[in-house]
Amino acid sequence: MVETARVIVDRLGKSYGGMPVLEDVSFSIGAGEFVSLVGPSGCGKSTALEIVGGLNSPDSGRIEIAGSPITGPRSQTGIIFQEASTLPWRTALNNVALALEMRGVGKAERHEAARRALAAVGLSGFERHYPSQLSGGMRQRVALARALTVEPDVILADEPFGALDEQTRLVVALELLSVVERTTASVLFVTHSIQEAVLLSDRVLIMGVRPGRIIDEVRIDIEGPRGPHLIGSRELSEYTDRIWQPLRAEAQKALEMQGPARP
Amino acid sequence: MLALRAWQWTLLLLALAALVLEILPRVGVVSRATLLPFSEMVVAAVQLLLRPDFYTDGVLPSLLAILIAFAIAAVAGVAIGYLIWRVRPLRQAIDPYLTAYYALPIFALYPALIAIWGQGAGPITALAALFAVVAVITNAMNGFDSAPPIIGKLARSMQVPERTYFLKFFLPYAMPYILIGLRLAFLYSLLSVLAAEFLLSSAGLGHFIQIAYVRFDMAEMYGAILVVFGLAILAERLITLAVRKLTWVGDLT
């Protein structure tokens, strides 16, 4: 595994104001592998993703992607953020073309690439729509399309569907999966939804809370293509239970750390 | 009757107001020395609009002062707003008092400004710019606040240079608010220039009205007031339309 790993995260440590957020976090992601990171709120999973994306720097440990150490943002890493990161004054097409525009790619070429990416996420015909005219799920598909235009070999997604309702969320998540399956991109997907993680991933990494560290790892071996038919299936719920076991204690711990609820 | 559209209601109310203004002086409720019948005001306004000296001594000096004051307020307002927004100690010191600015009788500074620049366009323009600039500052700061931190991360992930980030990500986010500030700044400039001309000046629309008033030339005074009201409303409508067109509809970048 390690020989073919595209992303290597080695003994990552990070603390904020003396408070350890990440401690000794190590994992790797193979080429074309879909790996989810689940854990309770505040376990540092978003921080870990930002460090892999070069947006945040670790106190200790190192990241290597495609053989090169990471010290800052990298052009072949596509990031999909938690909140809508579409620019409201740009049309869907111009939002998708943004990443290429910032690289100085000419108008005709970047628009062509943006049109293809929009088609890939099922948004053909919405090129001229503004973000305010699109639903939350569509806006995140625009963000996905933008990440695809740079032909990424690594895609980082930080709870991209967190703001969507459960039904939309699973549908859009499966769309994301079908899009990235057509590429050889490695995916690191941060989520707090165990069901979502199981549905999409080849492997699920389970994080504990404060300090954030990886407490368990579950390989998801589901036969055949992933799709909505799995929702509610026995296979899925077995994996969900399996992941929930180690998480339950951590979730309890996270709750206690936040202090008692005030009346 | 109730099925009238908004603009039809506006016209109806205007007609009613004109009618009241026409009747009151004609039946003697108000003396003609105080109020002229509306029709005579309109005639006087039209006569004024046909006089070249009304433009050279009235409209043009006022318009020039308004535009210069507006331009100063716009550029300085965005720049100062960004500086205050960016420098935390400055912001903590100034922010609570910015909203109190329009409670200050800023016109009280007029004598001091005359002492500095002498009588004329200088102090009038300076006063108007001073009056208008804070509206741009406060609105620009609201605009900068409205840019979500996520766009900073997005820009960094794309390795966008600082300057490009400012021009293509940050500033457009603030633009709708800045435009609100610019609209206010224009109206404040207009208001301030005319009021200052009225107080003490040798030119401009405000001065024109003042002179007519001193001469007891009621026709010219009301005619000029009517023209000023018309111009102010026209300017406000045009700016509002322009702001609506510019605000994120169409690619601002």
Coordinates of C-alpha atoms in Angstrom, one line a residue:
Chain A
M1 CA 0.0 0.0 0.0
V2 CA 2.6 2.5 1.1
E3 CA 4.6 2.1 -2.1
T4 CA 1.7 3.1 -4.3
A5 CA 0.3 5.7 -1.9
R6 CA -0.4 9.0 -3.5
V7 CA -1.0 10.9 -0.3
I8 CA 1.1 10.2 2.8
V9 CA 0.3 11.8 6.1
D10 CA 3.0 11.1 8.6
R11 CA 2.7 11.7 12.4
L12 CA 0.9 15.0 12.1
G13 CA 0.7 17.2 15.2
K14 CA -1.0 20.5 15.6
S15 CA -2.1 22.6 18.6
Y16 CA -3.9 25.9 19.1
G17 CA -2.9 27.9 22.1
G18 CA -1.4 25.0 23.9
M19 CA -4.5 22.9 23.2
P20 CA -3.6 19.8 21.2
V21 CA -5.9 19.5 18.2
L22 CA -4.1 16.7 16.2
E23 CA -1.7 14.2 17.7
D24 CA 0.3 11.6 15.8
V25 CA -2.2 11.4 12.9
S26 CA -0.8 9.1 10.2
F27 CA -2.6 7.6 7.1
S28 CA -2.1 7.2 3.4
I29 CA -4.4 7.3 0.4
G30 CA -3.7 5.2 -2.7
A31 CA -4.2 6.4 -6.3
G32 CA -7.9 6.4 -7.0
E33 CA -8.8 5.5 -3.5
F34 CA -11.8 7.2 -1.7
V35 CA -11.0 7.6 2.0
S36 CA -13.4 9.2 4.5
L37 CA -12.5 10.8 7.8
V38 CA -15.3 10.6 10.4
G39 CA -15.4 11.9 13.9
P40 CA -17.3 14.1 16.3
S41 CA -17.3 17.9 16.0
G42 CA -14.0 19.4 17.1
C43 CA -11.9 16.3 16.6
G44 CA -9.7 18.2 14.2
K45 CA -10.7 16.5 11.0
S46 CA -11.2 19.7 9.1
T47 CA -7.8 20.9 10.4
A48 CA -6.2 17.7 9.1
L49 CA -7.8 18.3 5.7
E50 CA -6.6 21.9 5.5
I51 CA -3.1 20.7 6.3
V52 CA -3.2 18.1 3.6
G53 CA -4.4 20.9 1.3
G54 CA -1.5 23.2 2.2
L55 CA -3.8 25.8 3.7
N56 CA -2.6 25.3 7.2
S57 CA 0.8 24.2 8.5
P58 CA 1.4 21.4 11.0
D59 CA 3.5 21.8 14.2
S60 CA 5.1 18.4 13.6
G61 CA 5.0 15.6 11.0
R62 CA 4.9 15.9 7.3
I63 CA 2.7 15.4 4.2
E64 CA 3.8 14.0 0.9
I65 CA 1.7 14.0 -2.2
A66 CA 2.8 12.3 -5.4
G67 CA 6.3 12.1 -4.0
S68 CA 6.7 15.8 -3.1
P69 CA 6.5 17.3 0.4
I70 CA 3.6 19.7 1.0
T71 CA 4.5 23.2 2.3
G72 CA 1.7 25.2 0.8
P73 CA -1.3 25.0 -1.7
R74 CA -0.7 22.7 -4.7
S75 CA -2.1 23.2 -8.1
Q76 CA -3.3 19.6 -8.7
T77 CA -5.2 19.4 -5.5
G78 CA -8.9 20.3 -5.8
I79 CA -10.6 21.4 -2.7
I80 CA -14.4 21.5 -2.1
F81 CA -15.2 23.6 1.0
Q82 CA -17.8 23.2 3.7
E83 CA -19.7 26.4 3.0
A84 CA -20.8 27.5 -0.5
S85 CA -17.6 29.0 -2.0
T86 CA -19.2 30.1 -5.2
L87 CA -18.8 33.8 -6.0
P88 CA -22.3 35.4 -6.1
W89 CA -21.5 37.8 -8.9
R90 CA -20.3 35.1 -11.3
T91 CA -22.4 32.8 -13.4
A92 CA -22.1 29.1 -12.8
L93 CA -19.8 28.9 -15.9
N94 CA -17.6 31.7 -14.7
N95 CA -17.4 30.2 -11.2
V96 CA -16.3 26.9 -12.6
A97 CA -13.8 28.6 -14.9
L98 CA -12.4 30.6 -12.0
A99 CA -9.6 28.2 -11.1
L100 CA -8.3 28.1 -14.7
E101 CA -8.8 31.9 -15.0
M102 CA -6.5 32.4 -12.0
R103 CA -3.9 30.3 -13.8
G104 CA -4.0 32.5 -16.8
V105 CA -5.8 30.0 -19.1
G106 CA -7.4 31.8 -22.1
K107 CA -11.2 32.5 -22.1
A108 CA -12.2 30.1 -24.9
E109 CA -10.2 27.3 -23.4
R110 CA -11.3 27.8 -19.8
H111 CA -15.0 28.2 -20.8
E112 CA -14.8 24.9 -22.8
A113 CA -13.3 23.1 -19.8
A114 CA -15.9 24.7 -17.5
R115 CA -18.7 23.5 -19.8
R116 CA -17.4 20.0 -19.8
A117 CA -17.1 20.0 -16.0
L118 CA -20.6 21.4 -15.6
A119 CA -21.9 18.6 -17.8
A120 CA -20.0 16.0 -15.7
V121 CA -21.8 17.1 -12.6
G122 CA -25.2 17.2 -14.4
L123 CA -25.5 21.0 -14.6
S124 CA -25.6 21.4 -18.4
G125 CA -28.1 24.2 -19.2
F126 CA -27.3 26.1 -16.0
E127 CA -24.2 27.8 -17.3
R128 CA -25.7 31.3 -17.2
H129 CA -27.4 30.9 -13.8
Y130 CA -26.1 32.9 -10.8
P131 CA -25.5 31.0 -7.5
S132 CA -28.5 32.7 -6.0
Q133 CA -30.6 31.1 -8.7
L134 CA -29.3 27.6 -7.8
S135 CA -30.2 25.3 -4.9
G136 CA -27.6 24.5 -2.2
G137 CA -26.9 21.1 -3.7
M138 CA -26.4 22.6 -7.2
R139 CA -24.0 25.2 -5.7
Q140 CA -21.9 22.5 -4.2
R141 CA -21.9 20.7 -7.6
V142 CA -20.6 23.9 -9.1
A143 CA -17.8 23.8 -6.5
L144 CA -17.1 20.2 -7.5
A145 CA -17.0 21.1 -11.1
R146 CA -14.5 23.9 -10.4
A147 CA -12.3 21.4 -8.5
L148 CA -12.5 19.1 -11.6
T149 CA -11.3 21.7 -14.1
V150 CA -7.7 21.6 -12.7
E151 CA -7.6 17.9 -13.5
P152 CA -6.8 17.0 -9.9
D153 CA -5.0 13.9 -8.8
V154 CA -6.1 14.6 -5.2
I155 CA -9.6 15.9 -4.2
L156 CA -10.2 17.1 -0.7
A157 CA -13.8 17.6 0.4
D158 CA -14.6 19.2 3.8
E159 CA -18.1 18.2 4.7
P160 CA -19.3 19.6 1.3
F161 CA -22.9 18.5 1.8
G162 CA -23.2 19.4 5.5
A163 CA -25.7 22.2 4.8
L164 CA -28.0 20.0 2.7
D165 CA -31.0 17.9 3.9
E166 CA -30.4 14.2 4.3
Q167 CA -32.1 13.1 1.1
T168 CA -30.4 15.7 -1.2
R169 CA -27.1 15.1 0.6
L170 CA -27.0 11.3 -0.3
V171 CA -28.0 11.9 -3.9
V172 CA -25.4 14.6 -4.4
A173 CA -22.8 12.6 -2.6
L174 CA -23.4 9.6 -4.9
E175 CA -23.1 11.9 -7.8
L176 CA -19.7 13.1 -6.5
L177 CA -18.7 9.5 -6.2
S178 CA -19.7 8.6 -9.8
V179 CA -17.8 11.7 -11.1
V180 CA -14.6 11.0 -9.2
E181 CA -14.7 7.3 -10.1
R182 CA -14.2 8.3 -13.7
T183 CA -10.9 9.8 -12.7
T184 CA -7.9 8.4 -10.9
A185 CA -8.1 11.1 -8.3
S186 CA -7.5 10.1 -4.7
V187 CA -10.2 11.5 -2.4
L188 CA -10.1 12.6 1.2
F189 CA -13.6 13.2 2.3
V190 CA -14.3 14.7 5.7
T191 CA -17.8 14.1 7.1
H192 CA -19.7 13.6 10.4
S193 CA -22.2 11.3 8.7
I194 CA -21.3 7.7 9.1
Q195 CA -23.8 6.6 6.6
E196 CA -22.4 9.0 4.0
A197 CA -18.9 7.8 4.7
V198 CA -19.8 4.1 4.3
L199 CA -21.8 4.7 1.2
L200 CA -18.9 6.4 -0.6
S201 CA -15.7 5.1 0.7
D202 CA -13.2 2.4 0.1
R203 CA -11.9 3.0 3.6
V204 CA -13.2 4.9 6.6
L205 CA -10.8 6.5 9.2
I206 CA -12.3 7.1 12.6
M207 CA -11.0 10.0 14.6
G208 CA -11.1 10.4 18.3
V209 CA -11.5 13.8 20.0
R210 CA -8.9 16.0 21.8
P211 CA -6.3 15.3 20.9
G212 CA -7.6 14.4 17.4
R213 CA -6.1 11.0 16.5
I214 CA -7.0 8.1 14.4
I215 CA -8.5 5.4 16.6
D216 CA -9.7 2.9 14.1
E217 CA -9.9 2.1 10.4
V218 CA -12.6 0.2 8.6
R219 CA -12.3 -1.1 5.0
I220 CA -15.6 -1.1 3.2
D221 CA -16.0 -4.1 0.9
I222 CA -19.3 -3.7 -0.7
E223 CA -19.8 -5.8 -3.9
G224 CA -21.0 -4.0 -7.1
P225 CA -21.5 -0.3 -7.7
R226 CA -22.5 2.1 -5.0
G227 CA -25.9 3.6 -5.4
P228 CA -29.1 4.6 -3.7
H229 CA -30.2 1.0 -3.5
L230 CA -27.7 0.5 -0.6
I231 CA -29.5 3.1 1.6
G232 CA -31.3 1.1 4.3
S233 CA -29.6 -2.2 3.2
R234 CA -28.3 -4.6 5.8
E235 CA -24.7 -4.4 4.5
L236 CA -24.7 -0.6 5.0
S237 CA -26.1 -0.7 8.5
E238 CA -23.7 -3.4 9.5
Y239 CA -20.8 -1.2 8.5
T240 CA -22.5 1.8 10.1
D241 CA -22.8 -0.1 13.4
R242 CA -19.2 -1.3 13.2
I243 CA -18.0 2.3 12.9
W244 CA -20.4 3.7 15.5
Q245 CA -19.0 1.3 18.2
P246 CA -15.6 3.1 18.6
L247 CA -17.2 6.5 17.9
R248 CA -19.9 6.3 20.6
A249 CA -17.4 6.8 23.4
E250 CA -15.7 9.6 21.6
A251 CA -18.9 11.4 20.9
Q252 CA -19.7 11.2 24.6
K253 CA -16.3 12.6 25.4
A254 CA -16.7 15.4 22.9
L255 CA -20.1 16.3 24.5
E256 CA -18.6 16.4 28.0
M257 CA -15.7 18.6 26.9
Q258 CA -18.2 21.1 25.6
G259 CA -19.5 21.4 29.1
P260 CA -23.0 20.9 30.5
A261 CA -25.8 22.4 28.5
R262 CA -26.9 25.7 29.9
P263 CA -30.6 26.1 30.7
Chain B
M1 CA -60.2 53.2 -8.6
L2 CA -58.2 50.9 -6.3
A3 CA -56.9 49.1 -9.4
L4 CA -54.5 51.9 -10.1
R5 CA -50.8 51.1 -10.5
A6 CA -48.1 52.5 -8.2
W7 CA -47.0 55.2 -10.7
Q8 CA -50.7 56.1 -11.3
W9 CA -51.1 56.7 -7.6
T10 CA -48.0 58.8 -7.6
L11 CA -49.3 61.0 -10.4
L12 CA -52.7 61.3 -8.6
L13 CA -51.2 62.4 -5.3
L14 CA -48.9 64.9 -7.1
A15 CA -51.9 66.3 -9.0
L16 CA -53.8 66.6 -5.7
A17 CA -50.9 68.4 -4.0
A18 CA -50.6 70.8 -7.0
L19 CA -54.3 71.5 -6.8
V20 CA -54.1 72.3 -3.1
L21 CA -51.1 74.6 -3.8
E22 CA -53.0 76.2 -6.6
I23 CA -56.2 76.9 -4.6
L24 CA -54.8 78.0 -1.3
P25 CA -53.3 81.3 -2.5
R26 CA -56.1 81.9 -5.1
V27 CA -58.9 81.9 -2.5
G28 CA -56.8 83.9 -0.1
V29 CA -56.2 81.4 2.6
V30 CA -52.5 82.1 2.3
S31 CA -51.2 85.5 1.1
R32 CA -49.7 85.7 -2.4
A33 CA -46.7 87.3 -0.8
T34 CA -46.0 84.0 1.0
L35 CA -47.2 81.4 -1.5
L36 CA -47.7 81.5 -5.2
P37 CA -50.3 79.4 -7.0
F38 CA -48.7 76.3 -8.4
S39 CA -49.2 77.2 -12.0
E40 CA -47.3 80.4 -11.6
M41 CA -44.4 78.4 -10.0
V42 CA -44.3 76.1 -13.0
V43 CA -44.3 79.1 -15.4
A44 CA -41.4 80.7 -13.4
A45 CA -39.5 77.4 -13.4
V46 CA -39.8 77.1 -17.1
Q47 CA -38.7 80.8 -17.5
L48 CA -35.7 80.1 -15.3
L49 CA -34.8 77.0 -17.4
L50 CA -34.7 79.3 -20.5
R51 CA -32.3 81.8 -19.0
P52 CA -28.6 81.2 -19.7
D53 CA -27.5 82.9 -16.5
F54 CA -29.5 80.4 -14.5
Y55 CA -27.1 77.8 -15.8
T56 CA -23.8 79.8 -15.6
D57 CA -24.5 81.2 -12.1
G58 CA -26.8 78.5 -10.7
V59 CA -26.9 75.0 -12.1
L60 CA -23.3 74.6 -13.2
P61 CA -21.4 75.9 -10.1
S62 CA -23.7 73.7 -7.9
L63 CA -23.3 70.7 -10.1
L64 CA -19.5 71.1 -10.2
A65 CA -19.3 71.4 -6.4
I66 CA -21.6 68.4 -6.0
L67 CA -19.6 66.2 -8.4
I68 CA -16.2 67.1 -6.9
A69 CA -17.4 66.6 -3.3
F70 CA -18.9 63.2 -4.4
A71 CA -15.8 62.1 -6.1
I72 CA -13.6 63.0 -3.0
A73 CA -16.1 61.3 -0.7
A74 CA -16.2 58.2 -2.9
V75 CA -12.5 57.6 -3.2
A76 CA -11.5 58.8 0.3
G77 CA -14.4 56.9 1.8
V78 CA -13.5 53.5 0.4
A79 CA -9.8 54.0 1.2
I80 CA -10.4 55.2 4.7
G81 CA -13.1 52.5 5.2
Y82 CA -10.6 49.8 4.2
L83 CA -7.9 51.3 6.4
I84 CA -10.1 51.4 9.5
W85 CA -11.5 47.9 8.7
R86 CA -8.0 46.5 8.3
V87 CA -6.2 48.1 11.3
R88 CA -7.8 46.6 14.4
P89 CA -6.8 49.3 17.0
L90 CA -8.1 52.0 14.6
R91 CA -11.3 50.2 14.2
Q92 CA -11.9 49.6 17.9
A93 CA -11.2 53.3 18.5
I94 CA -13.3 54.7 15.7
D95 CA -16.1 52.2 14.9
P96 CA -18.4 53.0 17.9
Y97 CA -18.4 56.7 17.0
L98 CA -18.9 56.5 13.3
T99 CA -22.7 56.0 13.7
A100 CA -22.8 59.2 15.9
Y101 CA -21.2 61.2 13.1
Y102 CA -24.5 62.3 11.5
A103 CA -25.6 63.6 14.9
L104 CA -22.9 66.3 14.7
P105 CA -23.9 69.7 13.3
I106 CA -21.1 69.6 10.8
F107 CA -22.4 72.8 9.3
A108 CA -21.1 74.6 12.4
L109 CA -17.7 74.1 10.8
Y110 CA -18.6 76.4 8.0
P111 CA -17.2 79.6 9.5
A112 CA -13.9 77.9 10.2
L113 CA -13.7 76.6 6.6
I114 CA -14.4 80.1 5.3
A115 CA -11.6 81.4 7.4
I116 CA -9.3 78.8 5.8
W117 CA -10.4 79.0 2.1
G118 CA -12.3 82.2 2.0
Q119 CA -15.8 82.6 0.5
G120 CA -16.5 80.5 -2.6
A121 CA -16.5 77.0 -3.9
G122 CA -13.7 75.7 -1.7
P123 CA -15.4 75.6 1.7
I124 CA -18.7 74.5 0.1
T125 CA -17.0 71.5 -1.6
A126 CA -15.0 70.6 1.4
L127 CA -18.0 70.7 3.7
A128 CA -20.0 68.6 1.3
A129 CA -17.2 66.0 1.0
L130 CA -16.8 66.0 4.8
F131 CA -20.6 65.4 5.2
A132 CA -20.8 62.7 2.5
V133 CA -17.6 60.7 3.2
V134 CA -18.7 58.9 6.4
A135 CA -21.7 57.3 4.6
V136 CA -19.2 55.7 2.2
I137 CA -16.9 54.7 5.1
T138 CA -19.6 53.0 7.2
N139 CA -21.1 51.2 4.2
A140 CA -17.7 50.1 2.8
M141 CA -16.9 48.6 6.2
N142 CA -20.2 46.7 6.2
G143 CA -19.3 45.5 2.8
F144 CA -15.8 44.3 3.9
D145 CA -17.5 42.5 6.8
S146 CA -19.8 40.7 4.4
A147 CA -17.0 38.9 2.6
P148 CA -16.9 35.4 4.1
P149 CA -13.5 34.1 5.3
I150 CA -14.1 31.0 3.1
I151 CA -13.2 33.1 0.0
G152 CA -9.8 33.8 1.5
K153 CA -9.2 30.0 1.8
L154 CA -10.6 29.5 -1.8
A155 CA -8.2 32.1 -3.1
R156 CA -5.2 30.6 -1.3
S157 CA -6.0 27.1 -2.5
M158 CA -5.8 28.6 -6.0
Q159 CA -2.6 30.3 -5.2
V160 CA -4.1 33.7 -6.1
P161 CA -1.8 36.7 -5.5
E162 CA -2.8 39.2 -2.8
R163 CA -3.6 41.9 -5.3
T164 CA -5.8 39.7 -7.5
Y165 CA -7.6 38.5 -4.4
F166 CA -8.4 42.0 -3.4
L167 CA -9.7 43.1 -6.8
K168 CA -11.4 39.9 -7.9
F169 CA -12.7 38.3 -4.7
F170 CA -12.8 40.8 -1.8
L171 CA -13.8 44.1 -3.4
P172 CA -16.7 42.6 -5.5
Y173 CA -18.1 41.1 -2.3
A174 CA -18.2 44.6 -0.7
M175 CA -19.4 46.3 -3.9
P176 CA -23.2 46.2 -3.2
Y177 CA -22.6 47.9 0.1
I178 CA -20.2 50.4 -1.4
L179 CA -22.8 51.3 -4.0
I180 CA -25.3 52.0 -1.2
G181 CA -22.7 54.3 0.4
L182 CA -22.1 56.0 -3.0
R183 CA -25.8 56.6 -3.5
L184 CA -26.1 58.2 0.0
A185 CA -22.9 60.2 -0.6
F186 CA -24.3 61.7 -3.8
L187 CA -27.5 62.8 -2.1
Y188 CA -25.6 64.1 0.9
S189 CA -23.3 66.1 -1.4
L190 CA -26.2 67.6 -3.2
L191 CA -28.0 68.5 0.1
S192 CA -24.9 69.9 1.6
V193 CA -23.8 72.0 -1.4
L194 CA -27.2 73.6 -1.8
A195 CA -27.6 74.3 2.0
A196 CA -24.1 75.8 2.1
E197 CA -24.7 78.0 -0.9
F198 CA -27.9 79.2 0.7
L199 CA -25.9 80.3 3.8
L200 CA -23.1 82.2 2.2
S201 CA -22.0 82.1 -1.4
S202 CA -21.8 84.1 -4.5
A203 CA -23.0 81.4 -6.9
G204 CA -24.9 78.2 -7.2
L205 CA -28.6 77.1 -7.1
G206 CA -28.8 77.7 -3.3
H207 CA -27.5 81.2 -3.8
F208 CA -30.0 81.8 -6.6
I209 CA -32.9 80.9 -4.3
Q210 CA -31.4 83.1 -1.5
I211 CA -31.1 86.2 -3.7
A212 CA -34.7 85.8 -5.0
Y213 CA -35.9 85.5 -1.5
V214 CA -34.1 88.6 -0.4
R215 CA -35.5 90.5 -3.4
F216 CA -39.0 89.3 -2.5
D217 CA -39.2 87.8 -6.0
M218 CA -41.5 85.0 -5.1
A219 CA -41.9 83.7 -8.6
E220 CA -38.2 83.2 -9.1
M221 CA -37.7 81.7 -5.7
Y222 CA -40.4 79.1 -6.0
G223 CA -39.4 78.5 -9.6
A224 CA -35.9 77.7 -8.6
I225 CA -37.0 75.6 -5.6
L226 CA -39.2 73.6 -8.0
V227 CA -36.2 73.1 -10.4
V228 CA -34.0 72.0 -7.5
F229 CA -36.6 69.5 -6.2
G230 CA -37.0 68.1 -9.7
L231 CA -33.2 67.7 -10.2
A232 CA -32.8 66.1 -6.8
I233 CA -35.5 63.5 -7.4
L234 CA -34.2 62.8 -11.0
A235 CA -30.7 62.3 -9.7
E236 CA -31.9 60.0 -6.9
R237 CA -33.9 57.9 -9.3
L238 CA -31.0 57.6 -11.8
I239 CA -28.5 56.6 -9.1
T240 CA -30.9 54.0 -7.6
L241 CA -31.4 52.5 -11.1
A242 CA -27.7 52.4 -11.7
V243 CA -27.0 50.8 -8.3
R244 CA -29.6 48.2 -9.0
K245 CA -28.1 47.4 -12.4
L246 CA -24.6 47.2 -11.0
T247 CA -25.3 45.1 -7.9
W248 CA -24.1 41.6 -8.8
V249 CA -26.3 41.4 -11.9
G250 CA -23.8 41.1 -14.6
D251 CA -20.1 40.3 -14.1
L252 CA -18.6 43.1 -12.0
T253 CA -15.1 41.9 -12.5

